[in-house]
Amino acid sequence: MSMEQETEGPSERLALFEEDPRGRRRRGISGLIGVVIVAAAFGGVAGLIGGTLIGLVVALVIALPLLYVMAVSIRRRVWLEGSTLLVRTWGLRRVDLVAATRLDLVIGDVRGSRTVSLLVNAGQRGKVGKVDLAVFSGTGGRELGILQLRKLANALMNNVEANGLVFGELLVAELKAEARGSGVAERPLYRLASVAPSGKYVQRFTMEAVSRFVATLD
């Protein structure tokens, strides 16, 4: 199915991801190489202990879930349609930002790059979505566009159940910082990413933690 076909519908769908086929291909190749290296390492150790057959079985057991995770990551797409997140991996699920019962900010740390994401939980099985707001490496990085951040902020501010106003204010502060011409290191999302302790693959900031941080912003 083409991108044009996927984005057609009664309401406008706003892409919350960077459509870069070349970048996805690079990530796929890099991920595949990583899976082979990890599986070969575990399989090699197991092979030395239990023999060739055991080594191959262990390598396969390690490789299959890693390949699945990699495939899901490559296929994953996120759109915003009104106040609803559309998340596609193998299927398409809808997560209502207004009706969400829990909102969290998640910081992922992989090989020196930190990803700031919004985790949305609608309180129903399968009704969970994640939006990557920004990716930082060193003192540089990239963020969602102005339109995407503004639309997300508008939807979140209508959420009462999970106090989405706090998260909406965070995105508004990010937009204000960009409008002032603030450097990346001075923007709220980067500041949040930089204060997260190192050494953890994923860290979750609750609404209370985000609220305390937002209260310190201008």
PDB file of C-alpha atoms in Angstrom:
ATOM      1  CA  MET A   1       0.000   0.000   0.000  1.00  0.00           C
ATOM      2  CA  SER A   2       1.428   3.379  -0.952  1.00  0.00           C
ATOM      3  CA  MET A   3       1.842   6.313   1.410  1.00  0.00           C
ATOM      4  CA  GLU A   4      -0.817   8.211  -0.554  1.00  0.00           C
ATOM      5  CA  GLN A   5      -3.305   5.416   0.010  1.00  0.00           C
ATOM      6  CA  GLU A   6      -2.434   5.108   3.682  1.00  0.00           C
ATOM      7  CA  THR A   7      -2.937   8.791   4.382  1.00  0.00           C
ATOM      8  CA  GLU A   8      -6.278   9.100   2.659  1.00  0.00           C
ATOM      9  CA  GLY A   9      -9.383   9.250   4.837  1.00  0.00           C
ATOM     10  CA  PRO A  10     -12.207  11.429   6.098  1.00  0.00           C
ATOM     11  CA  SER A  11      -9.848  13.367   8.393  1.00  0.00           C
ATOM     12  CA  GLU A  12      -6.417  14.723   7.681  1.00  0.00           C
ATOM     13  CA  ARG A  13      -3.609  12.487   8.873  1.00  0.00           C
ATOM     14  CA  LEU A  14      -0.470  14.233  10.019  1.00  0.00           C
ATOM     15  CA  ALA A  15       2.653  12.079   9.911  1.00  0.00           C
ATOM     16  CA  LEU A  16       4.546  11.949  13.211  1.00  0.00           C
ATOM     17  CA  PHE A  17       7.557  10.196  11.732  1.00  0.00           C
ATOM     18  CA  GLU A  18      10.288  11.005   9.247  1.00  0.00           C
ATOM     19  CA  GLU A  19       9.512   9.323   5.930  1.00  0.00           C
ATOM     20  CA  ASP A  20      13.032   8.391   4.883  1.00  0.00           C
ATOM     21  CA  PRO A  21      13.264   5.061   3.008  1.00  0.00           C
ATOM     22  CA  ARG A  22      17.038   5.319   2.784  1.00  0.00           C
ATOM     23  CA  GLY A  23      17.320   5.876   6.524  1.00  0.00           C
ATOM     24  CA  ARG A  24      15.035   2.907   7.238  1.00  0.00           C
ATOM     25  CA  ARG A  25      17.152   0.757   4.944  1.00  0.00           C
ATOM     26  CA  ARG A  26      20.319   1.790   6.775  1.00  0.00           C
ATOM     27  CA  ARG A  27      18.709   1.027  10.130  1.00  0.00           C
ATOM     28  CA  GLY A  28      17.586  -2.340   8.828  1.00  0.00           C
ATOM     29  CA  ILE A  29      21.066  -3.290   7.622  1.00  0.00           C
ATOM     30  CA  SER A  30      22.664  -2.022  10.834  1.00  0.00           C
ATOM     31  CA  GLY A  31      20.106  -3.894  12.940  1.00  0.00           C
ATOM     32  CA  LEU A  32      20.609  -7.102  10.961  1.00  0.00           C
ATOM     33  CA  ILE A  33      24.358  -6.928  11.439  1.00  0.00           C
ATOM     34  CA  GLY A  34      23.840  -6.349  15.161  1.00  0.00           C
ATOM     35  CA  VAL A  35      21.512  -9.357  15.428  1.00  0.00           C
ATOM     36  CA  VAL A  36      24.030 -11.583  13.631  1.00  0.00           C
ATOM     37  CA  ILE A  37      26.863 -10.463  15.908  1.00  0.00           C
ATOM     38  CA  VAL A  38      24.870 -10.973  19.128  1.00  0.00           C
ATOM     39  CA  ALA A  39      23.432 -14.336  18.032  1.00  0.00           C
ATOM     40  CA  ALA A  40      26.848 -15.543  16.848  1.00  0.00           C
ATOM     41  CA  ALA A  41      28.454 -14.525  20.143  1.00  0.00           C
ATOM     42  CA  PHE A  42      25.926 -16.414  22.283  1.00  0.00           C
ATOM     43  CA  GLY A  43      25.842 -19.343  19.879  1.00  0.00           C
ATOM     44  CA  GLY A  44      29.625 -19.543  19.829  1.00  0.00           C
ATOM     45  CA  VAL A  45      29.869 -19.704  23.627  1.00  0.00           C
ATOM     46  CA  ALA A  46      27.084 -22.304  23.779  1.00  0.00           C
ATOM     47  CA  GLY A  47      28.775 -24.278  20.997  1.00  0.00           C
ATOM     48  CA  LEU A  48      32.050 -24.443  22.896  1.00  0.00           C
ATOM     49  CA  ILE A  49      30.218 -25.862  25.903  1.00  0.00           C
ATOM     50  CA  GLY A  50      27.583 -28.120  24.356  1.00  0.00           C
ATOM     51  CA  GLY A  51      28.644 -28.708  20.789  1.00  0.00           C
ATOM     52  CA  THR A  52      27.726 -27.397  17.344  1.00  0.00           C
ATOM     53  CA  LEU A  53      24.033 -28.316  17.452  1.00  0.00           C
ATOM     54  CA  ILE A  54      23.504 -26.612  20.814  1.00  0.00           C
ATOM     55  CA  GLY A  55      25.331 -23.548  19.529  1.00  0.00           C
ATOM     56  CA  LEU A  56      23.089 -23.309  16.478  1.00  0.00           C
ATOM     57  CA  VAL A  57      19.939 -23.702  18.584  1.00  0.00           C
ATOM     58  CA  VAL A  58      21.032 -20.984  21.016  1.00  0.00           C
ATOM     59  CA  ALA A  59      21.957 -18.650  18.151  1.00  0.00           C
ATOM     60  CA  LEU A  60      18.519 -19.182  16.602  1.00  0.00           C
ATOM     61  CA  VAL A  61      16.710 -18.642  19.905  1.00  0.00           C
ATOM     62  CA  ILE A  62      18.569 -15.366  20.407  1.00  0.00           C
ATOM     63  CA  ALA A  63      18.196 -14.183  16.804  1.00  0.00           C
ATOM     64  CA  LEU A  64      14.452 -14.735  16.260  1.00  0.00           C
ATOM     65  CA  PRO A  65      13.076 -12.325  18.916  1.00  0.00           C
ATOM     66  CA  LEU A  66      15.697  -9.724  18.013  1.00  0.00           C
ATOM     67  CA  LEU A  67      14.699  -9.963  14.346  1.00  0.00           C
ATOM     68  CA  TYR A  68      11.039  -9.562  15.310  1.00  0.00           C
ATOM     69  CA  VAL A  69      11.760  -6.437  17.374  1.00  0.00           C
ATOM     70  CA  MET A  70      13.839  -5.007  14.534  1.00  0.00           C
ATOM     71  CA  ALA A  71      11.081  -5.694  11.985  1.00  0.00           C
ATOM     72  CA  VAL A  72       8.455  -4.039  14.196  1.00  0.00           C
ATOM     73  CA  SER A  73      10.684  -0.982  14.621  1.00  0.00           C
ATOM     74  CA  ILE A  74      11.234  -0.639  10.870  1.00  0.00           C
ATOM     75  CA  ARG A  75       7.536  -1.060  10.029  1.00  0.00           C
ATOM     76  CA  ARG A  76       6.300   1.248  12.787  1.00  0.00           C
ATOM     77  CA  ARG A  77       4.495   4.402  11.615  1.00  0.00           C
ATOM     78  CA  VAL A  78       2.577   6.959  13.668  1.00  0.00           C
ATOM     79  CA  TRP A  79       0.049   9.536  12.482  1.00  0.00           C
ATOM     80  CA  LEU A  80      -2.151  12.076  14.235  1.00  0.00           C
ATOM     81  CA  GLU A  81      -5.740  12.266  13.006  1.00  0.00           C
ATOM     82  CA  GLY A  82      -7.561  14.982  14.941  1.00  0.00           C
ATOM     83  CA  SER A  83      -6.942  13.965  18.569  1.00  0.00           C
ATOM     84  CA  THR A  84      -6.317  10.291  17.740  1.00  0.00           C
ATOM     85  CA  LEU A  85      -2.972   8.562  17.325  1.00  0.00           C
ATOM     86  CA  LEU A  86      -2.821   5.995  14.539  1.00  0.00           C
ATOM     87  CA  VAL A  87      -0.059   3.479  15.180  1.00  0.00           C
ATOM     88  CA  ARG A  88       0.871   0.949  12.500  1.00  0.00           C
ATOM     89  CA  THR A  89       3.152  -2.032  12.941  1.00  0.00           C
ATOM     90  CA  TRP A  90       1.598  -5.267  11.637  1.00  0.00           C
ATOM     91  CA  GLY A  91      -1.875  -3.787  12.024  1.00  0.00           C
ATOM     92  CA  LEU A  92      -3.362  -0.352  12.667  1.00  0.00           C
ATOM     93  CA  ARG A  93      -4.549   0.691  16.110  1.00  0.00           C
ATOM     94  CA  ARG A  94      -6.140   3.937  17.286  1.00  0.00           C
ATOM     95  CA  VAL A  95      -5.352   5.624  20.598  1.00  0.00           C
ATOM     96  CA  ASP A  96      -7.467   8.613  21.653  1.00  0.00           C
ATOM     97  CA  LEU A  97      -5.289  11.313  23.254  1.00  0.00           C
ATOM     98  CA  VAL A  98      -8.292  12.993  24.872  1.00  0.00           C
ATOM     99  CA  ALA A  99      -9.548   9.778  26.497  1.00  0.00           C
ATOM    100  CA  ALA A 100      -6.098   8.455  27.506  1.00  0.00           C
ATOM    101  CA  THR A 101      -5.969   7.464  31.172  1.00  0.00           C
ATOM    102  CA  ARG A 102      -2.180   7.615  31.498  1.00  0.00           C
ATOM    103  CA  LEU A 103       0.551   9.709  29.920  1.00  0.00           C
ATOM    104  CA  ASP A 104       4.269   9.261  30.525  1.00  0.00           C
ATOM    105  CA  LEU A 105       7.440  10.728  29.108  1.00  0.00           C
ATOM    106  CA  VAL A 106       9.995   8.056  28.169  1.00  0.00           C
ATOM    107  CA  ILE A 107      13.721   8.621  27.604  1.00  0.00           C
ATOM    108  CA  GLY A 108      15.532   5.966  25.579  1.00  0.00           C
ATOM    109  CA  ASP A 109      19.334   5.841  25.644  1.00  0.00           C
ATOM    110  CA  VAL A 110      21.021   3.833  22.888  1.00  0.00           C
ATOM    111  CA  ARG A 111      24.676   4.225  21.926  1.00  0.00           C
ATOM    112  CA  GLY A 112      24.860   7.852  23.020  1.00  0.00           C
ATOM    113  CA  SER A 113      21.603   8.929  21.367  1.00  0.00           C
ATOM    114  CA  ARG A 114      18.656   9.827  23.579  1.00  0.00           C
ATOM    115  CA  THR A 115      15.093   9.637  22.311  1.00  0.00           C
ATOM    116  CA  VAL A 116      12.359  11.602  24.086  1.00  0.00           C
ATOM    117  CA  SER A 117       8.980   9.917  23.583  1.00  0.00           C
ATOM    118  CA  LEU A 118       5.410  10.367  24.765  1.00  0.00           C
ATOM    119  CA  LEU A 119       3.795   7.114  25.921  1.00  0.00           C
ATOM    120  CA  VAL A 120      -0.008   7.147  25.736  1.00  0.00           C
ATOM    121  CA  ASN A 121      -2.161   4.520  27.439  1.00  0.00           C
ATOM    122  CA  ALA A 122      -5.919   4.535  26.833  1.00  0.00           C
ATOM    123  CA  GLY A 123      -6.529   2.004  29.595  1.00  0.00           C
ATOM    124  CA  GLN A 124      -7.562  -0.799  27.238  1.00  0.00           C
ATOM    125  CA  ARG A 125      -5.659  -3.797  25.975  1.00  0.00           C
ATOM    126  CA  GLY A 126      -3.698  -2.879  22.866  1.00  0.00           C
ATOM    127  CA  LYS A 127      -4.626   0.799  23.153  1.00  0.00           C
ATOM    128  CA  VAL A 128      -1.086   2.033  23.752  1.00  0.00           C
ATOM    129  CA  GLY A 129       0.904   4.346  21.507  1.00  0.00           C
ATOM    130  CA  LYS A 130       4.332   5.954  21.551  1.00  0.00           C
ATOM    131  CA  VAL A 131       5.317   9.185  19.811  1.00  0.00           C
ATOM    132  CA  ASP A 132       9.002  10.061  19.422  1.00  0.00           C
ATOM    133  CA  LEU A 133       9.199  13.796  20.101  1.00  0.00           C
ATOM    134  CA  ALA A 134      12.943  14.294  19.645  1.00  0.00           C
ATOM    135  CA  VAL A 135      16.247  12.462  19.227  1.00  0.00           C
ATOM    136  CA  PHE A 136      19.433  14.013  20.613  1.00  0.00           C
ATOM    137  CA  SER A 137      23.076  13.081  20.242  1.00  0.00           C
ATOM    138  CA  GLY A 138      25.646  15.255  21.981  1.00  0.00           C
ATOM    139  CA  THR A 139      24.526  18.881  21.646  1.00  0.00           C
ATOM    140  CA  GLY A 140      22.585  18.302  18.420  1.00  0.00           C
ATOM    141  CA  GLY A 141      19.569  16.401  17.273  1.00  0.00           C
ATOM    142  CA  ARG A 142      16.201  16.594  15.576  1.00  0.00           C
ATOM    143  CA  GLU A 143      12.664  17.178  16.814  1.00  0.00           C
ATOM    144  CA  LEU A 144       9.142  16.874  15.501  1.00  0.00           C
ATOM    145  CA  GLY A 145       8.129  19.777  13.287  1.00  0.00           C
ATOM    146  CA  ILE A 146       6.334  22.862  14.548  1.00  0.00           C
ATOM    147  CA  LEU A 147       2.969  21.781  13.135  1.00  0.00           C
ATOM    148  CA  GLN A 148       3.221  18.304  14.659  1.00  0.00           C
ATOM    149  CA  LEU A 149       4.166  19.662  18.097  1.00  0.00           C
ATOM    150  CA  ARG A 150       1.360  22.234  18.017  1.00  0.00           C
ATOM    151  CA  LYS A 151      -1.292  19.687  17.001  1.00  0.00           C
ATOM    152  CA  LEU A 152      -0.112  17.275  19.699  1.00  0.00           C
ATOM    153  CA  ALA A 153      -0.152  20.032  22.314  1.00  0.00           C
ATOM    154  CA  ASN A 154      -3.715  21.017  21.345  1.00  0.00           C
ATOM    155  CA  ALA A 155      -4.939  17.415  21.648  1.00  0.00           C
ATOM    156  CA  LEU A 156      -3.179  16.805  24.957  1.00  0.00           C
ATOM    157  CA  MET A 157      -4.583  19.957  26.550  1.00  0.00           C
ATOM    158  CA  ASN A 158      -8.086  18.553  26.061  1.00  0.00           C
ATOM    159  CA  ASN A 159      -7.200  15.489  28.133  1.00  0.00           C
ATOM    160  CA  VAL A 160      -8.514  15.747  31.698  1.00  0.00           C
ATOM    161  CA  GLU A 161      -8.259  12.111  32.798  1.00  0.00           C
ATOM    162  CA  ALA A 162      -4.443  11.937  32.724  1.00  0.00           C
ATOM    163  CA  ASN A 163      -3.737  15.657  33.218  1.00  0.00           C
ATOM    164  CA  GLY A 164      -2.597  16.095  29.643  1.00  0.00           C
ATOM    165  CA  LEU A 165      -2.401  19.847  30.235  1.00  0.00           C
ATOM    166  CA  VAL A 166       1.040  19.326  31.797  1.00  0.00           C
ATOM    167  CA  PHE A 167       2.366  17.543  28.714  1.00  0.00           C
ATOM    168  CA  GLY A 168       0.689  20.092  26.440  1.00  0.00           C
ATOM    169  CA  GLU A 169       2.439  22.897  28.313  1.00  0.00           C
ATOM    170  CA  LEU A 170       5.759  21.107  27.869  1.00  0.00           C
ATOM    171  CA  LEU A 171       5.292  21.039  24.087  1.00  0.00           C
ATOM    172  CA  VAL A 172       4.165  24.681  24.078  1.00  0.00           C
ATOM    173  CA  ALA A 173       7.342  25.592  25.978  1.00  0.00           C
ATOM    174  CA  GLU A 174       9.335  23.727  23.325  1.00  0.00           C
ATOM    175  CA  LEU A 175       7.607  25.715  20.582  1.00  0.00           C
ATOM    176  CA  LYS A 176       8.273  28.992  22.409  1.00  0.00           C
ATOM    177  CA  ALA A 177      11.953  28.107  22.787  1.00  0.00           C
ATOM    178  CA  GLU A 178      12.208  27.416  19.064  1.00  0.00           C
ATOM    179  CA  ALA A 179      10.377  30.673  18.244  1.00  0.00           C
ATOM    180  CA  ARG A 180      12.895  32.582  20.384  1.00  0.00           C
ATOM    181  CA  GLY A 181      15.722  30.964  18.437  1.00  0.00           C
ATOM    182  CA  SER A 182      17.061  29.128  21.498  1.00  0.00           C
ATOM    183  CA  GLY A 183      19.818  26.631  20.865  1.00  0.00           C
ATOM    184  CA  VAL A 184      19.101  22.918  21.131  1.00  0.00           C
ATOM    185  CA  ALA A 185      20.748  22.680  24.561  1.00  0.00           C
ATOM    186  CA  GLU A 186      18.385  25.369  25.911  1.00  0.00           C
ATOM    187  CA  ARG A 187      15.151  23.692  24.814  1.00  0.00           C
ATOM    188  CA  PRO A 188      12.927  21.839  27.315  1.00  0.00           C
ATOM    189  CA  LEU A 189      13.005  18.433  25.602  1.00  0.00           C
ATOM    190  CA  TYR A 190      16.803  18.449  25.443  1.00  0.00           C
ATOM    191  CA  ARG A 191      17.032  19.536  29.080  1.00  0.00           C
ATOM    192  CA  LEU A 192      14.777  16.651  30.095  1.00  0.00           C
ATOM    193  CA  ALA A 193      16.850  14.191  28.080  1.00  0.00           C
ATOM    194  CA  SER A 194      20.110  15.474  29.578  1.00  0.00           C
ATOM    195  CA  VAL A 195      19.012  15.137  33.222  1.00  0.00           C
ATOM    196  CA  ALA A 196      18.027  11.477  32.818  1.00  0.00           C
ATOM    197  CA  PRO A 197      20.652   9.253  34.508  1.00  0.00           C
ATOM    198  CA  SER A 198      23.011   7.392  32.203  1.00  0.00           C
ATOM    199  CA  GLY A 199      23.232   3.627  31.944  1.00  0.00           C
ATOM    200  CA  LYS A 200      19.513   2.907  31.574  1.00  0.00           C
ATOM    201  CA  TYR A 201      18.121   1.743  28.243  1.00  0.00           C
ATOM    202  CA  VAL A 202      14.637   3.147  28.979  1.00  0.00           C
ATOM    203  CA  GLN A 203      13.538   5.544  31.707  1.00  0.00           C
ATOM    204  CA  ARG A 204       9.994   6.654  32.426  1.00  0.00           C
ATOM    205  CA  PHE A 205       9.105  10.136  33.695  1.00  0.00           C
ATOM    206  CA  THR A 206       5.682  10.193  35.346  1.00  0.00           C
ATOM    207  CA  MET A 207       3.212  13.051  35.071  1.00  0.00           C
ATOM    208  CA  GLU A 208       4.319  14.280  38.505  1.00  0.00           C
ATOM    209  CA  ALA A 209       7.974  14.455  37.423  1.00  0.00           C
ATOM    210  CA  VAL A 210       7.077  16.257  34.193  1.00  0.00           C
ATOM    211  CA  SER A 211       4.824  18.645  36.134  1.00  0.00           C
ATOM    212  CA  ARG A 212       7.688  19.604  38.464  1.00  0.00           C
ATOM    213  CA  PHE A 213       9.934  20.212  35.467  1.00  0.00           C
ATOM    214  CA  VAL A 214       7.331  22.281  33.581  1.00  0.00           C
ATOM    215  CA  ALA A 215       6.869  24.467  36.684  1.00  0.00           C
ATOM    216  CA  THR A 216      10.523  25.549  36.365  1.00  0.00           C
ATOM    217  CA  LEU A 217      10.106  26.736  32.756  1.00  0.00           C
ATOM    218  CA  ASP A 218       9.519  30.354  31.777  1.00  0.00           C
TER     219      ASP A 218
END
